[in-house]
Coordinates of C-alpha atoms in Angstrom, one line a residue:
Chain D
X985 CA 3.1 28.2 -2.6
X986 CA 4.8 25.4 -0.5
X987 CA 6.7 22.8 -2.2
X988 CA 4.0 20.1 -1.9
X989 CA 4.8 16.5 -1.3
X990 CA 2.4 13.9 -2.3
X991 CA 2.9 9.8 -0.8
X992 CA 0.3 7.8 -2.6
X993 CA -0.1 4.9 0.1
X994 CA -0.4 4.6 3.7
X995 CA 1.7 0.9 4.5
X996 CA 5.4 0.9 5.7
X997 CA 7.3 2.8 3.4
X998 CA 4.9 5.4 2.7
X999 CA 4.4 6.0 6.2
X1000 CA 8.3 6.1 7.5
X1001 CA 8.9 8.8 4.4
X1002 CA 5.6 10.2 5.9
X1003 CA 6.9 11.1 9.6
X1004 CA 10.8 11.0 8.4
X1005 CA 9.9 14.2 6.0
X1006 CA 8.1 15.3 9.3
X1007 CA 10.6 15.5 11.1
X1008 CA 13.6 16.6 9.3
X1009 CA 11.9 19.6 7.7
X1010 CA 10.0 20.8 10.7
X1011 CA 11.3 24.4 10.1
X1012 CA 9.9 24.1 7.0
X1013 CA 6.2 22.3 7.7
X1014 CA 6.4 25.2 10.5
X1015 CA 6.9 28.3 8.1
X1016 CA 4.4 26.5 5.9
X1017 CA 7.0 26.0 2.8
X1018 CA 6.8 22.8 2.9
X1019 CA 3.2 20.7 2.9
X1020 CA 3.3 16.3 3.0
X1021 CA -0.3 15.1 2.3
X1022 CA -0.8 11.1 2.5
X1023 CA -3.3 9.6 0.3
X1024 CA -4.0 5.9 1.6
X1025 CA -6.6 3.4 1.5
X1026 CA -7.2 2.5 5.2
X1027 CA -8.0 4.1 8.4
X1028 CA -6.1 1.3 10.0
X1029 CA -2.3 0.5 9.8
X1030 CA -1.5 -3.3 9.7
X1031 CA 2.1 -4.8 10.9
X1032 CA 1.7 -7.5 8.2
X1033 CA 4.7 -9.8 9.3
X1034 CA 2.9 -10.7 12.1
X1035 CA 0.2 -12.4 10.4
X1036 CA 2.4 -15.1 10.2
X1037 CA 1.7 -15.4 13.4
X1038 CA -2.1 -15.7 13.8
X1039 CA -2.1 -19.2 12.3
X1040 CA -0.4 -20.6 15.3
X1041 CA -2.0 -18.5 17.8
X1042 CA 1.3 -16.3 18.5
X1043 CA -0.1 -13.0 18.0
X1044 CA -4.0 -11.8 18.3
X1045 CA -5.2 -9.9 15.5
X1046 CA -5.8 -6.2 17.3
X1047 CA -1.9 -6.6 18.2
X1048 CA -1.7 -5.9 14.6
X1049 CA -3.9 -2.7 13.7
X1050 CA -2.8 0.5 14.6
X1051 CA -5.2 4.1 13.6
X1052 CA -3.1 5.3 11.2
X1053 CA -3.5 8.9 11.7
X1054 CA -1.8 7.9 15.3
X1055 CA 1.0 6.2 13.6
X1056 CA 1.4 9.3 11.3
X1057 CA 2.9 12.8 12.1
X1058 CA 0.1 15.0 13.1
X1059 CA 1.3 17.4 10.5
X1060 CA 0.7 15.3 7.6
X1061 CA -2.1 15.6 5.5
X1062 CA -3.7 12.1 5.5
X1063 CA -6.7 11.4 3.6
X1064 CA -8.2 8.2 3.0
X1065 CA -9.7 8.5 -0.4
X1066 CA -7.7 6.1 -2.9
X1067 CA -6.2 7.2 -5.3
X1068 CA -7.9 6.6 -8.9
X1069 CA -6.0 8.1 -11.4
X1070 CA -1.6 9.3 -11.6
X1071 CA -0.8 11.6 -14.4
X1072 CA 3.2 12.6 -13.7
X1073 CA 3.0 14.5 -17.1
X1074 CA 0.3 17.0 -15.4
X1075 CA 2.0 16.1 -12.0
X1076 CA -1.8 15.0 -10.6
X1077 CA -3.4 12.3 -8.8
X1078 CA -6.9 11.9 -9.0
X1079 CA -8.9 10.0 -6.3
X1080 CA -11.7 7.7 -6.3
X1081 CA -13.8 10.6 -4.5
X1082 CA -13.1 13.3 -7.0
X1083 CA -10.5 14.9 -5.3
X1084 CA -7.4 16.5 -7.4
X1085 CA -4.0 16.5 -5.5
X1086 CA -0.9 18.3 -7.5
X1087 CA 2.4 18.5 -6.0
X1088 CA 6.2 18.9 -6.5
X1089 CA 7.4 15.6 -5.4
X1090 CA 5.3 12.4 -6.0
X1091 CA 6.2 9.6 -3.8
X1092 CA 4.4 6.0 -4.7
X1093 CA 4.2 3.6 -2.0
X1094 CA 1.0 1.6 -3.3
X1095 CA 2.7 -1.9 -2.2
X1096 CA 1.8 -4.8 -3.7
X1097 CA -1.3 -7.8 -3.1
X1098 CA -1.9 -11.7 -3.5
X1099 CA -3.9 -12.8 -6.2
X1100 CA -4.7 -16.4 -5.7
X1101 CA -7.4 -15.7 -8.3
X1102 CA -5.1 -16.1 -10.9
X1103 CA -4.6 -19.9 -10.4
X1104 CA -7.8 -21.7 -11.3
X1105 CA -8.8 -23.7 -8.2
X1106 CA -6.4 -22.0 -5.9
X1107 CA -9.3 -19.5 -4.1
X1108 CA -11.3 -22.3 -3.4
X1109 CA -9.1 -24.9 -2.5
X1110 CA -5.7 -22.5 -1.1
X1111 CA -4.9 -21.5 2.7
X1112 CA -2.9 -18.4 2.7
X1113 CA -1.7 -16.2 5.9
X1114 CA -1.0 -12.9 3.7
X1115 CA -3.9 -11.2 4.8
X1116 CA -6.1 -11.5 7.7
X1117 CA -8.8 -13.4 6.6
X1118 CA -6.5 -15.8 5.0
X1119 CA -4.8 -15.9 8.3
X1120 CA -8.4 -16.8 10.1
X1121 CA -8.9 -19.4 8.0
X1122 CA -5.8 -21.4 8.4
X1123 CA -5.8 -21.1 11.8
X1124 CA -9.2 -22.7 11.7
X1125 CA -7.8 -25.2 9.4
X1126 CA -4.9 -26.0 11.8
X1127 CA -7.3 -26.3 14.4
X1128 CA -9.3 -28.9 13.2
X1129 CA -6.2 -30.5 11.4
X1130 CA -5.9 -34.4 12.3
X1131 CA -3.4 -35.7 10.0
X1132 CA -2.9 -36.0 6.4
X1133 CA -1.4 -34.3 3.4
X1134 CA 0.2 -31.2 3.5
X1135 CA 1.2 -29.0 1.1
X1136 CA 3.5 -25.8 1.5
X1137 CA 3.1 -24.1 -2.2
X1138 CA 5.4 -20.8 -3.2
X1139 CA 4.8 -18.9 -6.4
X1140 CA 6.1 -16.3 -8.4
X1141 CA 6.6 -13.2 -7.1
X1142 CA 5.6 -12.6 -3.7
X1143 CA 6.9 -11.0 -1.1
X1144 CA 8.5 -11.7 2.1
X1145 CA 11.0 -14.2 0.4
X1146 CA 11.6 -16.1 4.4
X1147 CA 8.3 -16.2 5.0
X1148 CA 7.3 -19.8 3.2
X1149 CA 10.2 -21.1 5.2
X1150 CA 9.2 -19.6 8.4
X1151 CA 5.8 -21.5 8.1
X1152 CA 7.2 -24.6 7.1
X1153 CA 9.4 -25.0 10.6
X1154 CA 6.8 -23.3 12.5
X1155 CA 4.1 -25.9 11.2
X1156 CA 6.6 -28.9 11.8
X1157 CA 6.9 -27.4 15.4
X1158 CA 3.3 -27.2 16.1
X1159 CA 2.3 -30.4 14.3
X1160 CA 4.8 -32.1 16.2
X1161 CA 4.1 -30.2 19.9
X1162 CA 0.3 -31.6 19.2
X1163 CA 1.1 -35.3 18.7
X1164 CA 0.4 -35.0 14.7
X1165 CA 3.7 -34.6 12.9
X1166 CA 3.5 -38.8 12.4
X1167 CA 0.5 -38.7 11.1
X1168 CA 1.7 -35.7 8.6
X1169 CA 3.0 -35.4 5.5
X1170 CA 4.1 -32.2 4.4
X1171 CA 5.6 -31.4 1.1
X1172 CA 7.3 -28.1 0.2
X1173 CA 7.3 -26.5 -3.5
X1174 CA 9.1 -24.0 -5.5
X1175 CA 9.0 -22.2 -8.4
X1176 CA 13.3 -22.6 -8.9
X1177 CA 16.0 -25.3 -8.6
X1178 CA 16.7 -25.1 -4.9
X1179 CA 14.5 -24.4 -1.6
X1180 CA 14.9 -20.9 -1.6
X1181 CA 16.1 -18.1 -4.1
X1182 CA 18.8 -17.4 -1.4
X1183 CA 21.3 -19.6 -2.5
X1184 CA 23.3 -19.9 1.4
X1185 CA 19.3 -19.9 2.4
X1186 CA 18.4 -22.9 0.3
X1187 CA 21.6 -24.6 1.1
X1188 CA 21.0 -24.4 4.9
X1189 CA 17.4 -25.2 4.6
X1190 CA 17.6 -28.5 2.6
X1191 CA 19.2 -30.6 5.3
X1192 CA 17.3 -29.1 7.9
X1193 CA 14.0 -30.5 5.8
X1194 CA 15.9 -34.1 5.6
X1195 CA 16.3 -34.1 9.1
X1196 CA 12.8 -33.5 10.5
X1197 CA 11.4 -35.0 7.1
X1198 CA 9.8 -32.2 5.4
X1199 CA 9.5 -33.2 1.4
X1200 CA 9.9 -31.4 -1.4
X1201 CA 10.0 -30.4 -5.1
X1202 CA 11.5 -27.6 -7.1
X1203 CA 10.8 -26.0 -10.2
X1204 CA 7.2 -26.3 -9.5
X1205 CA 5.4 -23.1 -10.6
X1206 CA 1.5 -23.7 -10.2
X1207 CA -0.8 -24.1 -12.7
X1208 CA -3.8 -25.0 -11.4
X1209 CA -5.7 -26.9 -8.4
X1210 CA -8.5 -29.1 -8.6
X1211 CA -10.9 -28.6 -5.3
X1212 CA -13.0 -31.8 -6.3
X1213 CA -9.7 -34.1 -6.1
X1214 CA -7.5 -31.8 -4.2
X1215 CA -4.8 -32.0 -6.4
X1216 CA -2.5 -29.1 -7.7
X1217 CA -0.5 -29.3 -10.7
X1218 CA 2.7 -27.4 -11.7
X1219 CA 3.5 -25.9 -15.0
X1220 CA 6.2 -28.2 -15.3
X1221 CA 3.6 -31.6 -15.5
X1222 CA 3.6 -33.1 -12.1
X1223 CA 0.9 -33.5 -9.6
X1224 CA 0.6 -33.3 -5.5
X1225 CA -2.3 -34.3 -3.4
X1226 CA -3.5 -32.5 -0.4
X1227 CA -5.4 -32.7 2.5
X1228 CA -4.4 -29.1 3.7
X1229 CA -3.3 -26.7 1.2
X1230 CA -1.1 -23.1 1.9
X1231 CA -0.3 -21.6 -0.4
X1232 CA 2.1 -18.6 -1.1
X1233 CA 0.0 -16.9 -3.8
X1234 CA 1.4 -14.9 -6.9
X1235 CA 1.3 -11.0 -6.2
X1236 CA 0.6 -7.7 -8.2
X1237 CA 1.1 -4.3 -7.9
X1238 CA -2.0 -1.9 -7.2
X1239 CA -4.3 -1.7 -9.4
X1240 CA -4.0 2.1 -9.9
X1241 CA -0.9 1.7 -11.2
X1242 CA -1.7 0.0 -14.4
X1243 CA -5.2 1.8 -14.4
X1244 CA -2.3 5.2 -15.1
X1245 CA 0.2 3.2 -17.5
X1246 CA 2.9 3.4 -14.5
X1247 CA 3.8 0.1 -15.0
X1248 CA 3.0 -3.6 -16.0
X1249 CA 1.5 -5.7 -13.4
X1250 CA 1.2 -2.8 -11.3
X1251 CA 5.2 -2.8 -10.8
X1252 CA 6.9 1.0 -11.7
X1253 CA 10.2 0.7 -13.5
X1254 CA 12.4 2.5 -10.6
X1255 CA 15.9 3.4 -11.4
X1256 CA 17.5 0.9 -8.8
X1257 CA 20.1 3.6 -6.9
X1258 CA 18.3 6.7 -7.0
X1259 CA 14.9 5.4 -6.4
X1260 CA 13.3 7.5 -8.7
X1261 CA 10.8 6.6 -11.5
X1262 CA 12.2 5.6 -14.7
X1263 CA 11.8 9.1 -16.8
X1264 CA 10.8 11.2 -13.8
X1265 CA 13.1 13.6 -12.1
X1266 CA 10.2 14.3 -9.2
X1267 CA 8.6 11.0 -8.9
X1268 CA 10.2 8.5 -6.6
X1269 CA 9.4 4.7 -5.7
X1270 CA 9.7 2.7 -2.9
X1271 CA 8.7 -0.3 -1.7
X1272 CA 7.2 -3.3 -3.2
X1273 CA 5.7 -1.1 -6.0
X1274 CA 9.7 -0.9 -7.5
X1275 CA 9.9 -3.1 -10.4
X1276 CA 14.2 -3.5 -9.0
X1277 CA 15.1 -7.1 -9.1
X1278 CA 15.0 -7.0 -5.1
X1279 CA 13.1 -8.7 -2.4
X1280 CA 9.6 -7.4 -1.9
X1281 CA 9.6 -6.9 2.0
X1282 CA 9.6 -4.8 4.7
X1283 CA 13.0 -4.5 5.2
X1284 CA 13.4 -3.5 1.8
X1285 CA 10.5 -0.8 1.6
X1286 CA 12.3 0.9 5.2
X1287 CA 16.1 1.0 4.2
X1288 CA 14.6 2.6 0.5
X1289 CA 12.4 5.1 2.6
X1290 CA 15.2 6.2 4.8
X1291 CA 17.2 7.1 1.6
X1292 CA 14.2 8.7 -0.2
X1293 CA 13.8 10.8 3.2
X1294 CA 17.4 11.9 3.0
X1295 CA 17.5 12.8 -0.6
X1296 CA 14.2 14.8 -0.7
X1297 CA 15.0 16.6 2.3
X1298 CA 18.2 17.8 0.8
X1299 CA 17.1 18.6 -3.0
X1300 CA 14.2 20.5 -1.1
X1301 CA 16.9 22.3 1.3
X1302 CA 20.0 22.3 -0.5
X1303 CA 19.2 21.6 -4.1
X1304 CA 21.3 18.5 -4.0
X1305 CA 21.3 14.6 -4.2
X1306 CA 21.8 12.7 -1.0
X1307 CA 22.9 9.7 -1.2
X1308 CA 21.8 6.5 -3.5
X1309 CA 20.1 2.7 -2.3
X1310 CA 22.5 0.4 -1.8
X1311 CA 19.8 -2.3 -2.2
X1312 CA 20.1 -3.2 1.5
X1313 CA 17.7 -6.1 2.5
X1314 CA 17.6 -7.4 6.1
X1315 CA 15.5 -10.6 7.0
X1316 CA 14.4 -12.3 10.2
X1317 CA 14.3 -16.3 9.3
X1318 CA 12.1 -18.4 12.2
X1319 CA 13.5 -21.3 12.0
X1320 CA 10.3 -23.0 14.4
X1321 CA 8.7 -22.0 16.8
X1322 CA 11.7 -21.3 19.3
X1323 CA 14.3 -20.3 17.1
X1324 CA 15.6 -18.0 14.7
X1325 CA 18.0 -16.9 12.4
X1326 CA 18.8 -13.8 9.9
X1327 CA 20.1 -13.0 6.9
X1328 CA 21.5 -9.8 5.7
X1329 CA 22.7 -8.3 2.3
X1330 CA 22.9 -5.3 -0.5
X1331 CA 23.7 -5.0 -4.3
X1332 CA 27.5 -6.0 -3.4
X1333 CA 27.5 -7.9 -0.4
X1334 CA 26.2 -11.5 -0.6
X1335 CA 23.8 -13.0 2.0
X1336 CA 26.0 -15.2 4.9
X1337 CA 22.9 -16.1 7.6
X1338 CA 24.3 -17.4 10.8
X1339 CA 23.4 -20.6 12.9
X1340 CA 19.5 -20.4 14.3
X1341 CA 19.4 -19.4 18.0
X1342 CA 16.8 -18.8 20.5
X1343 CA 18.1 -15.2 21.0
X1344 CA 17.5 -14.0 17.6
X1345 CA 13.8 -15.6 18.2
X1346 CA 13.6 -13.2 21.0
X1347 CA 14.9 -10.5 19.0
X1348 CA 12.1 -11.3 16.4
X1349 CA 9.4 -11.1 18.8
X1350 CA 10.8 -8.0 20.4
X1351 CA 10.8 -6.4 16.8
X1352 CA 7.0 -7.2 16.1
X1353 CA 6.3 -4.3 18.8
X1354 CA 9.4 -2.1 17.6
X1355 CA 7.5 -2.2 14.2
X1356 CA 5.7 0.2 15.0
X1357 CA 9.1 2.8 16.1
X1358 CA 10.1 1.7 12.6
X1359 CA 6.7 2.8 11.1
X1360 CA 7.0 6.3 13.1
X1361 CA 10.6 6.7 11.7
X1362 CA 12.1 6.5 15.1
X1363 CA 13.7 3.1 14.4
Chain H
X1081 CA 2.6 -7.3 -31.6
X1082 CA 5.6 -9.0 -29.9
X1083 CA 7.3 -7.1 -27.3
X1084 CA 10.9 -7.6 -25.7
X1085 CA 11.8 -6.4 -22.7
X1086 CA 15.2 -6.6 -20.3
X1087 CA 15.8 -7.7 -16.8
X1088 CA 18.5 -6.4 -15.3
X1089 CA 19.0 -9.1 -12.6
X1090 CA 22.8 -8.3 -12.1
X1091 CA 23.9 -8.5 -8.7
X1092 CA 20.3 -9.7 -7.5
X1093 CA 20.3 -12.1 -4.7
X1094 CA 16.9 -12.5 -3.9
X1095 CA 14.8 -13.2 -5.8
X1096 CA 16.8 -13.7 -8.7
X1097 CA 17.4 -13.9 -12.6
X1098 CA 15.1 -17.2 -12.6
X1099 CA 12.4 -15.7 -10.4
X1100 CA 12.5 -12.3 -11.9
X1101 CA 12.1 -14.7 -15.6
X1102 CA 9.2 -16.3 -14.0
X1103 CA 7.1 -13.4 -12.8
X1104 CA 8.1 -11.1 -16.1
X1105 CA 6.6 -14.3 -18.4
X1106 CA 3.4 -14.2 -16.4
X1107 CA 2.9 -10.7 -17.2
X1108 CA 4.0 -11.6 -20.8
X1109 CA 2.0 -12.3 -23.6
X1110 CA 3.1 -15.5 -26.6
X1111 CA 5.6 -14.1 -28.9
X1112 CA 7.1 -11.5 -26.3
X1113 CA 10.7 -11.9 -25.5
X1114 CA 12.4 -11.4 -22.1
X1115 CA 16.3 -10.9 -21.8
X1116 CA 17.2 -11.1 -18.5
X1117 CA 21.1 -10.2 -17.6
X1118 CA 22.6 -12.0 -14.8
X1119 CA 25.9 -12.2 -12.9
X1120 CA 25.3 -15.5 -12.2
X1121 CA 26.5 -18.0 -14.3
X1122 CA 24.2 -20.7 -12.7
X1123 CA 21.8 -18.7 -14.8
X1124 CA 23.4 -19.9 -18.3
X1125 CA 22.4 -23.4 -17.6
X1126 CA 19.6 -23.3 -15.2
X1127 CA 17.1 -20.6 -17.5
X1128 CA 17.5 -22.9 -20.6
X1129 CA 16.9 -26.3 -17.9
X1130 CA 13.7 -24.6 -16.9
X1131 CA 12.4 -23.2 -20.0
X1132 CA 12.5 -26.4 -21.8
X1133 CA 10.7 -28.2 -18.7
X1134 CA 7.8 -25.6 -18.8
X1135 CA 7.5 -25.8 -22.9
X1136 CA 8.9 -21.7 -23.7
X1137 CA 11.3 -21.2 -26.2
X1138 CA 15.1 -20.5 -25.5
X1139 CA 16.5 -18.0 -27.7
X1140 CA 20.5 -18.0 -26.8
X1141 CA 23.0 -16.7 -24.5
X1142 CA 25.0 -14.2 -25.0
X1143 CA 28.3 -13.4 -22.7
X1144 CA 29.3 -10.1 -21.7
X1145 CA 32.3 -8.7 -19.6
X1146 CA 31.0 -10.5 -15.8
X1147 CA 27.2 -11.0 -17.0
X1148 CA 24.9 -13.2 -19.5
X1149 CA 22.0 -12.2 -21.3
X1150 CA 19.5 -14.9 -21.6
X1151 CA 16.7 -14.7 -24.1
X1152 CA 13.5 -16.3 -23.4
X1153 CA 10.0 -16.0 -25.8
X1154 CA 6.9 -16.7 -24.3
X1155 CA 5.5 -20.1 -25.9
X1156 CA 2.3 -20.4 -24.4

């Protein structure tokens, strides 16, 4: 029998361990010791970071979607048929179809959503840009924006910690290259004590937002939204009222993995250096479905799936442990619509970004096509 | 019944002791407990600052060698 690897999810991470296995144990996959099946949910594979894009009309939506069975290794198994049920005691994963899937090595990579159903109000009244119909209908709304209110709203967790940031400079950069940033008022929340959980982040970004006059509040963690008034209230008692509202919704983990008692809120308790799953020697974790105290992002899912590679290519090969995560994050920040900066750090090494430049920008638009190198565990 | 549960936020940059408290007492339900463990000392006086605001209880602090452990109980 081959050892049998199972991924359980077809985004970023799942998909870099996907082709990285591929490739370093092609002796293997070609003797047939060695079998990697993919169990995802979609036929298509999204570069998510650049819906932050479609708002503003800097990236058209098939730029995004890839066939994931071209993105993958033809030598993986790849069904799409999500998975229902994960027993690690029995070592199988059930699927919504029927199908039963055993294996050695369990990989979970089932990523994480927004739930803007969880705030009363917020699906009726909230923008959001985290998936593509959100992303439709702001740009719609930005469209047809004339002036008025704005509100920039962040809640806890979610991932891509830059990205409520990123909108807020991009918006003041295309509110003010269509003649409306005087008739705007834009007001930035968040759920802690400064602008951003990045301490040098928040510290940079606060005088940036005094000098092009962006408001805003902290320690305001939602608690509802009234659509009739267009209000939304914070947890901690105050009140702001919109004309436009985005929103930065609360996320969960997939729903399967509460549905198997991996984890609450759909977040697995992952051993933070070895990646593995808390109690499980052959089940590992990457990606936003880690309940580690780490940023949820993509960065984050690919420097954990390049370690996962390396470690399961050498317990399968050699017997032996690799090498452990560092917790190594890496973050583009657009800092408008022109500019950029970025901001790197692990476990150890605190994050220092650098002065926004128009060559990072570039760098940041050059890497929404070398996603896709990434994705194919080329990059 | 009452749960308690630990954070180890040590060493976490982003998103932090206070963000990690945040999403863990969503999940929570009234009476849990959360400790969350932070090598931030910003942590000692910003956790209790916020807790009070939103109406949760503060349980204490406790210092360790380079790291706090802040208790927090869901209020409501």
């Amino acid at each position: 029998m081959p050892k049998s690897v199972l991924i359980v999810g077809g985004g970023l991470s799942g998909t870099i361990v996907a082709n990285g296995l591929c490739r370093q144990l092609a002796e293997e996959m070609r003797t047939g010791a060695v079998a990697v099946t993919m169990i995802g949910t979609s036929e298509t594979h999204m570069y998510q970071p650049g819906l932050l894009y479609i708002p503003f009309g800097r990236m058209r939506e098939q730029e995004l979607f890839r066939d994931q069975r071209r993105v993958l290794d033809r030598r993986v198994n790849f069904f799409v048929d999500p998975a229902a049920t994960i027993d690690v005691e029995t070592k199988q994963v059930t699927t919504e179809s029927g199908r039963v899937f055993t294996y050695d090595y369990l990989v979970l990579a089932t990523g994480s959503r927004i739930m803007p159903q969880t705030i009363p109000g917020m699906t009726e009244a909230g923008h959001w840009f985290y998936d593509l119909e959100g992303a439709r209908k702001l740009r719609d709304a930005l469209n047809a924006f004339q002036g008025g209110r704005i509100v920039v709203n962040v809640n806890a967790p979610h991932k891509c910690p830059v990205a409520p940031l990123e909108v807020t400079f991009m918006l003041y950069d295309f509110l003010k290259a269509r003649g409306l940033w005087d008739k705007t008022e834009l007001t930035y929340t968040y759920p802690i004590g400064r602008l951003h959980a990045l301490e040098p982040v928040a510290h940079w970004a606060q005088p940036e937002f005094d000098r092009i006059g962006v408001k805003y509040e902290t320690f305001f963690n939602t608690e509802s939204v009234d659509p009739a008034t267009k209000v939304i209230k914070s947890m901690e008692g105050s009140e702001i009222a919109f004309d436009l509202l985005i929103t930065i919704p609360p996320h969960a983990g997939a729903p399967v993995i509460e549905a198997s008692n991996l984890g609450k809120g759909g977040w697995v308790p992952t051993n933070s250096r070895t990646l593995r799953r808390e109690g499980s020697d052959n089940v590992f974790v990457v990606g936003d479905t880690t309940n580690i105290p780490i940023s949820k992002a993509g960065s984050t899912a690919h420097f954990e799936a390049d370690v996962l590679i390396d470690n399961l290519v050498s317990l399968i090969q050699e017997g032996r442990w690799a090498r452990d995560y560092d917790g190594k994050v890496f973050c583009f920040v657009e800092t408008g619509l022109g500019a950029g900066t970025y901001v790197w750090f692990n476990y150890t090494t605190p994050p220092n970004p650098g002065p926004p430049s128009q060559m990072i920008h570039w760098f940041k638009l050059a890497y929404n096509r070398l996603y896709w190198l990434s994705a194919r565990g080329l990059l | 019944m009452a749960e308690r549960q630990t954070i180890d936020a040590r060493g976490s940059f982003c998103p932090g002791p206070l963000m990690e408290l945040i999403a863990a007492l969503k999940l929570a339900q009234i009476g849990d407990e959360i400790e969350v463990l932070s090598s931030d000392k910003g942590s000692v006086t910003d956790v209790p600052a916020w807790v009070a605001k939103v109406g949760h209880a503060y349980v204490g602090t406790t210092e360790h060698d380079g790291y706090w452990a802040v208790v927090v109980r869901k209020a409501k």
